[in-house]
Amino acid sequence: MGKEVISLLFLNLSYRDMDMKHPFHYAAMASALTLMLGACATGDVDTATTGPIVASSGSVTQAQCSRWNGGEVSVNVSKAFSDGELIRDFYSGQETTVRNGKVALTPAADSEGLLLLERVDSKESGFSWDNANVYFVITDRFENGDPSNDNSYGRKPDGVNEIGTFHGGDLKGLTNKLDHIASLGTNAIWVTAPYEQVHGWTGGGIRGDFKHYAYHGYYAMDYTTMDANMGTEEDFRTFVDAAHERGIRVVMDIVMNHPGYATLQDMQEFKFGKMRATVKSTEEVLGVEEHWTDWEPPKGKNYHYFNRYINYESSEWGNWWGPAWVRAGIAGYDSPGESEQKMSLAYLPDFKTESSYESGLPNFYKNKPDTKAVEIPGYTVRQYLVKWLSDWVREYGVDGFRIDTAKHVEMDAWADLKSAGVEALAEWKANNPDKKLDDLPFWTTGEVWGHGVNKSGYFSRGGFDSIINFTYQTEDADKAMRCFSNAESTFQRYANKINGDTQFNVLSYLSSHDTRLFFHKDAKNDVTTYKRIAAPFLLLPGAVQVYYGDETARPFGVTGSDKHQGTRSDMNWDQIVDERAELLAHWQKVGQFRKRHYAIGAGSHEQISDAPYAFARYAGDDAVVVVFAGQPE
């Protein structure tokens, strides 16, 4: 397999670096790589890419949106509120009494023509995952709280565009910004995996035009230790406790399908793999004297070029994870299969989570003195991974997992992880009664590429509480941004499907690290246009996921030959004080209204007026009315 597996280990053609999220079979990949090999050697790698498998509504002809002249708006609210009740517009703070079933109020000038109506004596209805407002943050790109850990393990900036390098964000920085996150009505925060990632870089993008480190947390090396770029164990404990103090649950991103790529630095540091030349002359071959990771491509070549130096047929690859742990297609390892569960996703080594054989610890852990992994007689690959991941719950009180690449691991494995998480969180809460927020069980949501608002076997067989909804961004958001009342069909459909089943929920998003930034792609970088999507999105039935910077129209970043890298730009803190201040205030107001009312995400939906467009949401004693007077003239 020597030639075919070059990309398996080193080419950074991950689904996060290319638009290749959906699987392709190894047999086809191998033949394609044979053709690619010559291009790899010359640095002229190119390949066909495909997009996410999601339905698209295509171009939508929009009805003309009603206009609002800034005056008072009257609406019949008798479906939700009784005569004599004192009602407040949460957005503006105005209060009025229901008379003859109606109220009349003037929307705030900066509200986009909205009234967010609630009873004056209503109290926050409490937390439920059914109404979750989840803030997803790539920790490294958010806030640098401790510059001393920026270059951990010898990681370095590239001094050029810093597309795929670590930018310095860490757990201390995240903790420092929790008040900002809480101000958005956030009640759960999804953070990138804090456990240790591969130390070195791989070639980034389809052209290998930048160094790509594991800043996003998807290239695991050791699940038992904290990645030093993120901070310390105490930093993570402080972060979780501080989030809980603000009523924010912590959801940790995890991967159980694959570890990270091999890198030059890790090969050298942990003594696995081999160069084509003898070890004695490796420095001469690479052109570096001491640290292999300092290698730079010769003029006219790219960061994939070093693959030509690697001997994939060497038995010394057995010192890596070991054939009991992964499929990799190199000497001594099984080749990936053609099924979803046994394929090599984006050339990454594939964990044998289906194996019933005792695996022992990964072989390179013998040369990793800081690992906390302890060999457990009889344990399989799946059992080790489940234990290591659930230990983060047991130790720190993590409230849930966002599960990556769910379709590429057996349902039984996810059910095992869910059971372990439930047990671990219950144990943590029993041991920390003064820190727990509630007695809710452990929660999971999964990434199943292309999944929409439909119930699938991931709920009944995999134990998932929620699945990420890929269809809102592509099918519904644009028409709602053009006119709020266009969201009615989406609101009704979502409420009927999601809230009619207590065992079903989805997590809808507007922007994503694996698709696009809505501000950049759909709103065309126009803040005025973009502001109009906040309310239709935040008032969706079901749970919602705000991607960091959605609230501040974070600009698209430098991206190189990988269009997804631009979606992971640094948080635009410097813009909040001026041109983004009004936008942020709008997101805060609508998000806080959602948090106050369980009925918004989990209630029944009923349109109560055409002109002005208005709807009510009901759940138990909780009721709200949302009115859209029209777009401001």
XYZ file of C-alpha atoms in Angstrom:
633
model
C 0.000 0.000 0.000
C 3.019 2.287 0.198
C 2.146 4.758 -2.549
C -1.601 4.880 -2.036
C -1.409 5.870 1.617
C 0.646 9.045 1.375
C -2.469 11.114 1.733
C -3.908 8.818 4.375
C -1.323 10.012 6.831
C -0.197 13.424 5.744
C -2.209 15.213 3.087
C -4.417 17.597 4.928
C -7.426 17.044 2.697
C -9.739 16.784 5.642
C -13.421 17.536 5.374
C -12.554 20.628 7.405
C -10.016 21.715 4.824
C -12.009 20.880 1.732
C -15.635 20.655 0.861
C -15.503 16.861 1.166
C -17.751 16.182 4.094
C -19.604 13.271 2.650
C -17.751 9.964 2.333
C -16.044 8.393 -0.601
C -14.910 4.783 -0.711
C -11.341 3.730 -0.129
C -11.053 1.685 -3.315
C -11.845 4.727 -5.435
C -9.614 6.849 -3.243
C -6.673 4.478 -3.677
C -6.871 4.513 -7.454
C -7.208 8.274 -7.437
C -4.199 8.635 -5.164
C -2.103 6.544 -7.497
C -2.757 9.160 -10.156
C -2.153 11.951 -7.653
C 1.211 10.674 -6.480
C 3.212 12.364 -9.206
C 1.471 15.630 -8.522
C 2.225 15.264 -4.814
C 5.888 14.978 -5.573
C 5.857 18.144 -7.647
C 3.594 20.069 -5.340
C 0.782 20.398 -7.900
C -1.952 18.558 -6.008
C -5.506 19.172 -7.087
C -8.672 17.164 -6.728
C -12.384 17.373 -7.334
C -14.478 18.419 -4.377
C -18.148 18.172 -3.615
C -20.451 19.985 -1.252
C -22.714 18.962 1.577
C -25.541 16.586 0.792
C -28.469 18.780 1.696
C -31.656 19.686 -0.054
C -31.707 23.147 -1.543
C -34.715 25.298 -2.121
C -32.987 27.147 -4.942
C -33.927 30.707 -5.695
C -36.990 31.873 -3.816
C -39.394 34.445 -5.131
C -40.255 36.598 -2.153
C -43.545 38.331 -1.561
C -43.207 42.068 -1.012
C -42.561 42.695 2.676
C -44.920 45.013 4.519
C -43.469 48.360 5.582
C -43.648 50.024 8.977
C -43.767 53.805 9.248
C -42.630 53.943 12.866
C -46.098 54.337 14.342
C -48.209 52.404 16.818
C -49.277 48.857 16.012
C -52.494 47.227 17.211
C -52.936 43.452 17.343
C -55.423 40.981 18.783
C -53.638 38.871 21.413
C -56.660 37.146 22.933
C -55.329 33.711 21.976
C -52.498 34.173 24.469
C -53.498 36.848 26.969
C -56.733 37.754 28.777
C -58.446 41.106 29.119
C -57.043 43.096 32.012
C -53.607 41.431 31.929
C -50.620 43.759 32.004
C -48.390 43.048 29.006
C -44.828 44.185 28.306
C -42.886 44.527 25.095
C -39.626 42.953 26.236
C -37.700 44.739 23.502
C -38.648 48.314 24.412
C -39.856 47.850 27.984
C -43.235 49.455 27.215
C -46.223 48.141 29.167
C -49.939 48.124 28.372
C -53.146 46.396 29.391
C -55.104 44.007 27.190
C -58.473 45.561 26.341
C -61.104 43.846 24.204
C -58.452 41.259 23.396
C -56.089 43.814 21.880
C -52.927 45.731 22.679
C -51.443 48.737 20.906
C -47.711 49.506 21.132
C -44.988 51.158 19.125
C -42.011 48.902 18.292
C -38.615 50.225 19.322
C -36.867 52.088 16.525
C -33.981 49.594 16.433
C -36.144 46.453 16.789
C -36.606 45.764 13.062
C -40.328 46.347 13.569
C -40.722 43.718 16.299
C -42.771 43.498 19.462
C -41.789 40.700 21.883
C -44.802 40.432 24.156
C -44.958 38.749 27.556
C -46.912 39.113 30.761
C -45.356 41.704 33.049
C -45.454 39.254 35.940
C -43.906 36.415 33.928
C -40.717 34.913 35.278
C -37.942 33.082 33.483
C -39.392 29.667 32.772
C -36.263 27.650 33.487
C -33.866 25.614 31.375
C -34.683 22.800 29.000
C -32.545 21.340 26.233
C -35.684 21.643 24.086
C -35.259 25.434 24.202
C -31.470 25.516 24.318
C -29.543 28.489 22.961
C -26.095 26.990 22.366
C -23.063 29.200 21.717
C -20.430 27.372 19.654
C -16.924 28.729 20.009
C -13.597 27.656 18.517
C -11.599 28.339 21.648
C -8.348 29.106 19.827
C -9.966 31.863 17.763
C -11.911 33.586 20.540
C -9.817 35.289 23.231
C -6.205 34.961 24.356
C -6.191 34.864 28.144
C -2.654 33.511 28.594
C -0.060 34.343 25.907
C 2.494 32.107 27.641
C 0.867 28.973 26.178
C 0.567 30.202 22.583
C 3.498 28.131 21.269
C 3.089 24.946 23.280
C 4.898 21.805 22.061
C 6.988 23.975 19.737
C 4.012 25.040 17.635
C 4.799 28.228 15.760
C 3.066 30.968 13.775
C 3.875 30.808 10.088
C 4.579 34.536 9.795
C 2.432 34.807 6.682
C -1.374 34.612 6.829
C -1.757 32.334 9.901
C -4.563 30.464 8.160
C -4.189 27.163 9.980
C -1.929 27.993 12.916
C -2.859 28.381 16.562
C -3.924 31.983 17.252
C -3.665 31.979 21.042
C -7.264 31.626 22.227
C -7.508 29.524 25.364
C -9.672 28.539 28.305
C -8.664 31.547 30.377
C -9.719 33.837 27.567
C -12.996 31.982 27.179
C -13.671 32.306 30.900
C -12.919 36.023 30.734
C -15.615 36.447 28.077
C -18.385 34.417 29.694
C -20.342 37.539 30.601
C -20.490 38.470 26.928
C -21.716 34.981 26.075
C -24.294 35.050 28.879
C -25.586 38.426 27.647
C -26.833 36.704 24.491
C -29.315 34.588 26.413
C -26.959 31.636 26.075
C -27.740 28.676 28.299
C -25.229 26.203 26.869
C -21.767 26.616 25.347
C -20.236 24.158 22.900
C -16.437 24.274 23.024
C -13.894 22.627 20.794
C -12.186 19.573 22.260
C -9.689 20.589 24.974
C -7.804 17.291 25.043
C -4.327 16.964 23.545
C -4.021 17.210 19.783
C -1.221 16.193 17.442
C 1.699 18.508 18.020
C 2.828 19.145 14.473
C 1.234 20.467 11.304
C -0.033 18.931 8.105
C -0.298 20.512 4.676
C -3.378 22.712 4.547
C -5.944 22.917 1.773
C -6.043 21.105 -1.533
C -2.886 22.904 -2.649
C -0.875 22.486 0.543
C -0.411 26.247 0.647
C -0.335 26.671 4.426
C 0.602 24.843 7.620
C -2.444 23.410 9.309
C -2.286 22.633 13.029
C -5.057 20.981 15.070
C -6.334 24.258 16.529
C -9.937 23.077 16.046
C -9.623 19.973 18.218
C -10.399 17.330 15.578
C -6.967 15.652 15.399
C -6.715 13.871 18.754
C -3.489 12.482 20.121
C -4.232 11.778 23.781
C -7.748 11.902 25.232
C -6.442 11.734 28.796
C -4.446 14.972 28.862
C -5.198 18.668 28.356
C -3.772 20.318 25.269
C -1.312 22.886 26.593
C -2.416 25.503 24.069
C -5.837 25.434 25.723
C -4.407 25.764 29.221
C -4.284 23.557 32.278
C -6.682 21.177 33.973
C -7.345 23.851 36.557
C -8.166 26.309 33.766
C -10.784 23.902 32.433
C -12.265 23.320 35.881
C -12.446 27.070 36.450
C -14.129 27.564 33.083
C -16.791 24.908 33.693
C -17.520 26.209 37.189
C -17.731 29.806 35.957
C -20.091 28.818 33.150
C -22.315 26.930 35.595
C -22.391 29.939 37.904
C -23.945 31.882 35.023
C -26.505 29.192 34.265
C -24.599 28.011 31.180
C -24.183 24.265 30.570
C -20.950 23.052 28.957
C -21.033 20.873 25.840
C -17.703 19.419 24.715
C -16.931 18.578 21.096
C -15.666 15.005 20.767
C -14.464 12.672 18.029
C -14.570 8.892 18.315
C -14.207 8.056 14.631
C -10.566 8.957 14.088
C -7.414 10.331 15.715
C -5.248 12.969 14.077
C -2.882 12.655 11.161
C 0.722 11.669 11.680
C 3.055 14.674 11.487
C 6.798 15.076 11.151
C 7.035 16.455 14.664
C 5.108 13.583 16.221
C 7.091 10.998 14.264
C 10.292 12.407 15.669
C 9.041 13.056 19.188
C 7.274 9.731 19.760
C 9.535 7.541 17.609
C 7.215 6.026 15.052
C 7.418 5.707 11.276
C 10.517 6.080 9.153
C 12.021 8.212 6.430
C 13.038 6.714 3.101
C 16.631 7.549 3.899
C 18.321 6.108 6.964
C 17.539 7.671 10.313
C 21.110 8.831 10.477
C 20.703 11.035 7.434
C 17.149 12.219 8.085
C 18.285 15.722 8.928
C 20.141 15.911 5.653
C 17.119 14.688 3.694
C 14.730 17.142 5.314
C 17.161 19.997 5.320
C 16.735 20.633 9.046
C 19.295 19.889 11.680
C 17.293 19.324 14.863
C 13.507 19.653 14.631
C 11.803 17.963 11.709
C 8.796 20.248 12.086
C 10.981 23.172 10.944
C 11.044 21.722 7.418
C 9.991 24.142 4.687
C 9.206 23.102 1.108
C 11.793 23.833 -1.570
C 11.075 26.680 -3.946
C 8.105 25.877 -6.154
C 6.813 23.090 -3.872
C 4.144 23.019 -1.182
C 3.556 21.609 2.293
C 2.440 18.254 0.900
C 5.844 17.769 -0.691
C 7.527 16.173 2.314
C 5.465 13.014 1.735
C 8.063 11.889 -0.780
C 10.489 11.373 2.106
C 8.306 8.961 4.077
C 8.764 5.186 3.980
C 5.249 3.828 4.448
C 6.399 0.237 4.126
C 8.562 0.333 7.220
C 7.653 -1.910 10.149
C 8.426 1.034 12.437
C 4.900 2.332 11.789
C 3.894 -0.331 14.263
C 5.185 2.077 16.928
C 2.339 4.488 16.091
C -1.235 3.653 17.233
C -0.767 0.007 16.315
C -2.854 -2.231 14.021
C -5.224 -3.166 16.853
C -6.289 0.486 17.092
C -6.661 1.922 13.596
C -6.994 1.158 9.916
C -4.403 3.079 7.963
C -3.420 1.006 4.945
C 0.303 1.142 5.684
C 2.726 -1.636 6.597
C 1.142 -3.917 9.206
C -2.193 -2.062 9.291
C -5.515 -3.064 7.785
C -6.755 -1.054 4.850
C -9.904 1.032 5.308
C -13.112 -0.571 4.102
C -15.953 0.670 1.952
C -18.652 0.959 4.612
C -19.454 4.232 6.373
C -18.058 2.833 9.613
C -14.827 1.351 8.274
C -13.792 3.862 5.662
C -10.981 6.361 6.030
C -12.744 9.700 6.296
C -10.677 12.334 4.500
C -7.600 10.094 4.675
C -7.619 10.020 8.474
C -6.736 6.809 10.327
C -9.958 5.049 11.329
C -10.500 3.803 14.888
C -11.606 0.169 15.115
C -14.539 0.972 17.366
C -16.332 -2.172 16.234
C -13.538 -4.505 17.374
C -14.262 -7.050 20.101
C -10.566 -7.775 20.668
C -8.402 -6.519 23.505
C -6.331 -3.657 22.131
C -3.890 -2.673 24.836
C -2.823 0.979 24.921
C -1.713 2.764 21.737
C 1.864 1.775 21.062
C 3.308 5.290 20.904
C 2.037 5.969 24.438
C 5.085 3.984 25.580
C 7.135 6.991 24.450
C 4.685 9.540 25.872
C 5.533 9.918 29.561
C 2.764 12.428 30.345
C -0.179 10.260 29.268
C -2.670 9.365 31.991
C -3.852 6.334 30.096
C -3.656 3.141 32.131
C -3.878 -0.278 30.543
C -7.056 -2.114 31.496
C -7.035 -5.879 30.849
C -9.624 -6.953 28.313
C -10.522 -3.430 27.124
C -11.297 -2.861 23.454
C -10.676 0.292 21.436
C -14.271 1.399 22.013
C -14.106 0.789 25.751
C -10.942 2.871 26.088
C -12.406 5.747 24.090
C -15.692 5.677 25.992
C -13.858 5.676 29.319
C -11.449 8.445 28.369
C -14.213 10.693 27.067
C -16.655 10.067 29.911
C -13.877 10.788 32.408
C -14.072 14.460 31.318
C -17.693 14.411 32.450
C -16.902 12.638 35.698
C -14.007 14.938 36.570
C -15.271 18.368 35.507
C -19.061 18.159 35.233
C -19.325 18.535 31.454
C -23.062 18.534 30.681
C -23.070 17.106 27.173
C -21.178 16.123 24.056
C -21.429 17.441 20.518
C -20.490 14.295 18.626
C -18.480 14.691 15.446
C -18.770 12.404 12.393
C -21.590 10.406 13.975
C -22.477 8.500 10.800
C -18.997 6.953 10.700
C -19.236 5.067 13.999
C -21.562 2.198 14.935
C -24.824 3.084 16.693
C -23.918 0.704 19.523
C -20.788 2.740 20.223
C -22.821 5.935 20.548
C -25.295 4.197 22.828
C -22.382 3.043 24.995
C -20.952 6.562 25.141
C -24.335 8.035 26.050
C -24.811 5.536 28.873
C -21.324 6.246 30.198
C -21.964 9.992 30.022
C -25.248 9.698 31.909
C -23.558 7.675 34.637
C -20.546 10.005 34.833
C -22.610 13.205 35.096
C -24.856 11.709 37.752
C -21.726 10.786 39.698
C -20.282 14.298 39.349
C -23.523 15.897 40.484
C -23.714 13.599 43.486
C -20.161 14.576 44.417
C -20.691 18.292 43.738
C -24.165 19.194 44.984
C -23.142 22.834 45.498
C -22.032 23.189 41.870
C -24.721 21.352 39.934
C -27.364 23.376 38.134
C -30.074 20.719 38.107
C -30.650 16.988 37.937
C -31.012 16.764 34.182
C -29.205 13.825 32.578
C -26.253 13.989 30.232
C -27.130 15.385 26.761
C -25.824 14.577 23.297
C -26.236 16.114 19.879
C -24.708 14.656 16.751
C -23.261 15.774 13.452
C -24.812 13.645 10.714
C -23.949 15.459 7.524
C -27.073 16.508 5.630
C -29.530 15.540 8.382
C -32.627 17.710 8.539
C -35.752 17.996 10.665
C -36.593 14.308 10.622
C -36.410 11.670 13.319
C -33.959 8.872 12.571
C -32.336 5.854 14.171
C -29.762 8.074 15.856
C -32.408 8.772 18.498
C -33.750 5.265 19.069
C -30.543 3.284 18.513
C -27.738 5.724 19.239
C -29.213 7.415 22.282
C -28.948 10.925 20.815
C -31.082 13.677 22.296
C -30.634 15.924 19.277
C -29.146 16.002 15.790
C -27.677 19.059 14.073
C -30.056 20.446 11.457
C -28.180 21.187 8.225
C -31.240 22.397 6.308
C -32.123 25.683 8.027
C -29.118 27.539 6.634
C -29.679 26.278 3.093
C -33.476 26.182 2.805
C -35.110 28.647 5.165
C -32.828 31.376 6.469
C -32.490 33.542 3.364
C -36.231 34.029 2.839
C -36.687 34.844 6.535
C -33.913 37.447 6.341
C -35.666 39.112 3.416
C -38.890 39.384 5.386
C -39.701 38.108 8.871
C -43.208 37.003 7.912
C -41.708 34.607 5.349
C -40.611 32.494 8.328
C -44.186 31.442 9.151
C -44.129 28.169 7.217
C -40.774 27.253 8.797
C -42.012 28.101 12.298
C -45.138 25.998 11.869
C -43.342 23.034 10.311
C -40.595 22.978 12.939
C -43.027 23.291 15.844
C -45.219 20.505 14.483
C -42.338 18.101 13.877
C -40.117 18.869 16.842
C -42.406 19.872 19.678
C -44.977 17.210 18.978
C -42.458 14.554 20.048
C -40.760 14.768 23.443
C -38.033 12.375 22.269
C -36.994 14.454 19.266
C -35.098 17.716 18.826
C -32.703 19.327 16.379
C -29.993 21.949 16.755
C -30.408 24.509 13.970
C -27.620 26.870 12.955
C -27.140 29.983 10.864
C -23.355 29.795 10.415
C -20.906 26.939 10.801
C -17.211 26.136 10.699
C -17.924 23.419 8.139
C -20.276 25.273 5.795
C -20.271 29.089 5.640
C -20.710 32.340 7.527
C -24.215 33.632 6.865
C -23.094 37.257 7.159
C -20.448 36.747 4.492
C -22.166 34.483 2.008
C -25.880 35.235 2.329
C -26.049 38.804 3.654
C -23.156 39.818 1.368
C -21.335 41.476 4.296
C -24.127 44.020 4.712
C -24.839 44.600 8.412
C -28.244 46.209 7.805
C -29.477 43.221 5.814
C -27.873 40.734 8.189
C -29.566 42.218 11.262
C -32.917 41.007 9.925
C -32.044 37.321 10.337
C -31.422 37.467 14.099
C -35.056 37.278 15.219
C -36.285 34.641 12.717
C -33.341 32.464 13.728
C -33.410 32.979 17.499
C -37.173 32.444 17.618
C -37.026 29.059 15.877
C -38.786 26.102 17.505
C -36.282 23.543 18.728
C -32.761 24.308 19.913
C -30.501 26.822 18.153
C -26.729 27.115 17.815
C -25.127 30.543 17.598
C -21.661 30.394 16.049
C -19.217 32.781 17.726
C -19.421 36.148 16.026
C -22.890 35.587 14.587
C -23.936 38.302 17.015
C -21.266 40.728 15.774
C -21.198 39.914 12.034
C -17.675 38.478 12.332
C -15.949 38.924 8.948
C -14.803 36.013 6.814
C -11.078 35.444 7.220
C -8.099 34.481 5.102
C -8.820 31.065 3.674
C -6.151 29.905 1.198
C -7.151 26.873 -0.854
C -9.630 25.765 1.809
C -12.795 27.849 1.856
C -13.731 26.656 5.350
C -10.712 28.214 7.042
C -12.212 31.655 6.482
C -15.200 30.715 8.650
C -12.845 30.356 11.638
C -11.500 33.899 11.740
C -10.637 35.594 15.033
C -13.509 37.016 17.059
C -14.006 40.671 16.043
C -13.947 42.242 19.505
C -12.621 45.549 18.171
C -15.768 46.153 16.098
C -18.265 45.802 18.947
C -17.710 49.283 20.354
C -18.685 51.075 17.153
C -20.166 49.713 13.927
C -21.413 46.423 15.425
C -22.831 47.795 18.715
C -26.442 48.097 17.533
C -26.338 44.660 15.930
C -25.004 43.093 19.127
C -27.689 44.798 21.219
C -30.356 43.373 18.899
C -29.016 39.803 19.246
C -28.819 40.234 23.016
C -32.396 41.429 23.317
C -33.934 38.661 21.215
C -31.692 35.989 22.750
C -32.611 37.032 26.279
C -36.307 36.908 25.367
C -35.849 33.350 24.117
C -34.074 32.330 27.311
C -36.925 33.711 29.429
C -39.550 31.622 27.678
C -39.491 27.865 27.317
C -42.458 28.162 24.942
C -40.324 29.737 22.206
C -38.274 26.639 21.547
C -40.545 23.959 22.969
C -44.086 25.273 22.618
C -46.856 24.996 20.053
C -46.948 27.647 17.367
C -50.022 29.474 16.082
C -50.249 32.380 13.674
C -52.765 34.842 15.123
C -52.671 37.714 12.634
C -51.817 38.380 9.011
C -51.537 42.164 9.167
C -49.537 42.805 11.171
C -47.955 39.372 11.046
C -48.118 37.900 14.563
C -47.850 34.501 16.190
C -48.186 32.999 19.647
C -46.201 30.221 21.320
C -47.636 28.221 24.214
C -46.176 25.668 26.614
C -47.948 25.017 29.912
C -48.351 28.325 31.715
C -45.824 30.048 29.458
C -47.147 32.102 26.550
C -45.645 34.791 24.322
C -46.721 36.767 21.281
C -44.357 38.067 18.615
C -45.535 40.850 16.300
C -43.876 42.047 13.106
C -45.086 45.478 12.089
C -43.048 45.421 8.889
C -39.598 46.483 7.817
C -38.800 50.058 8.856
C -39.220 52.576 6.061
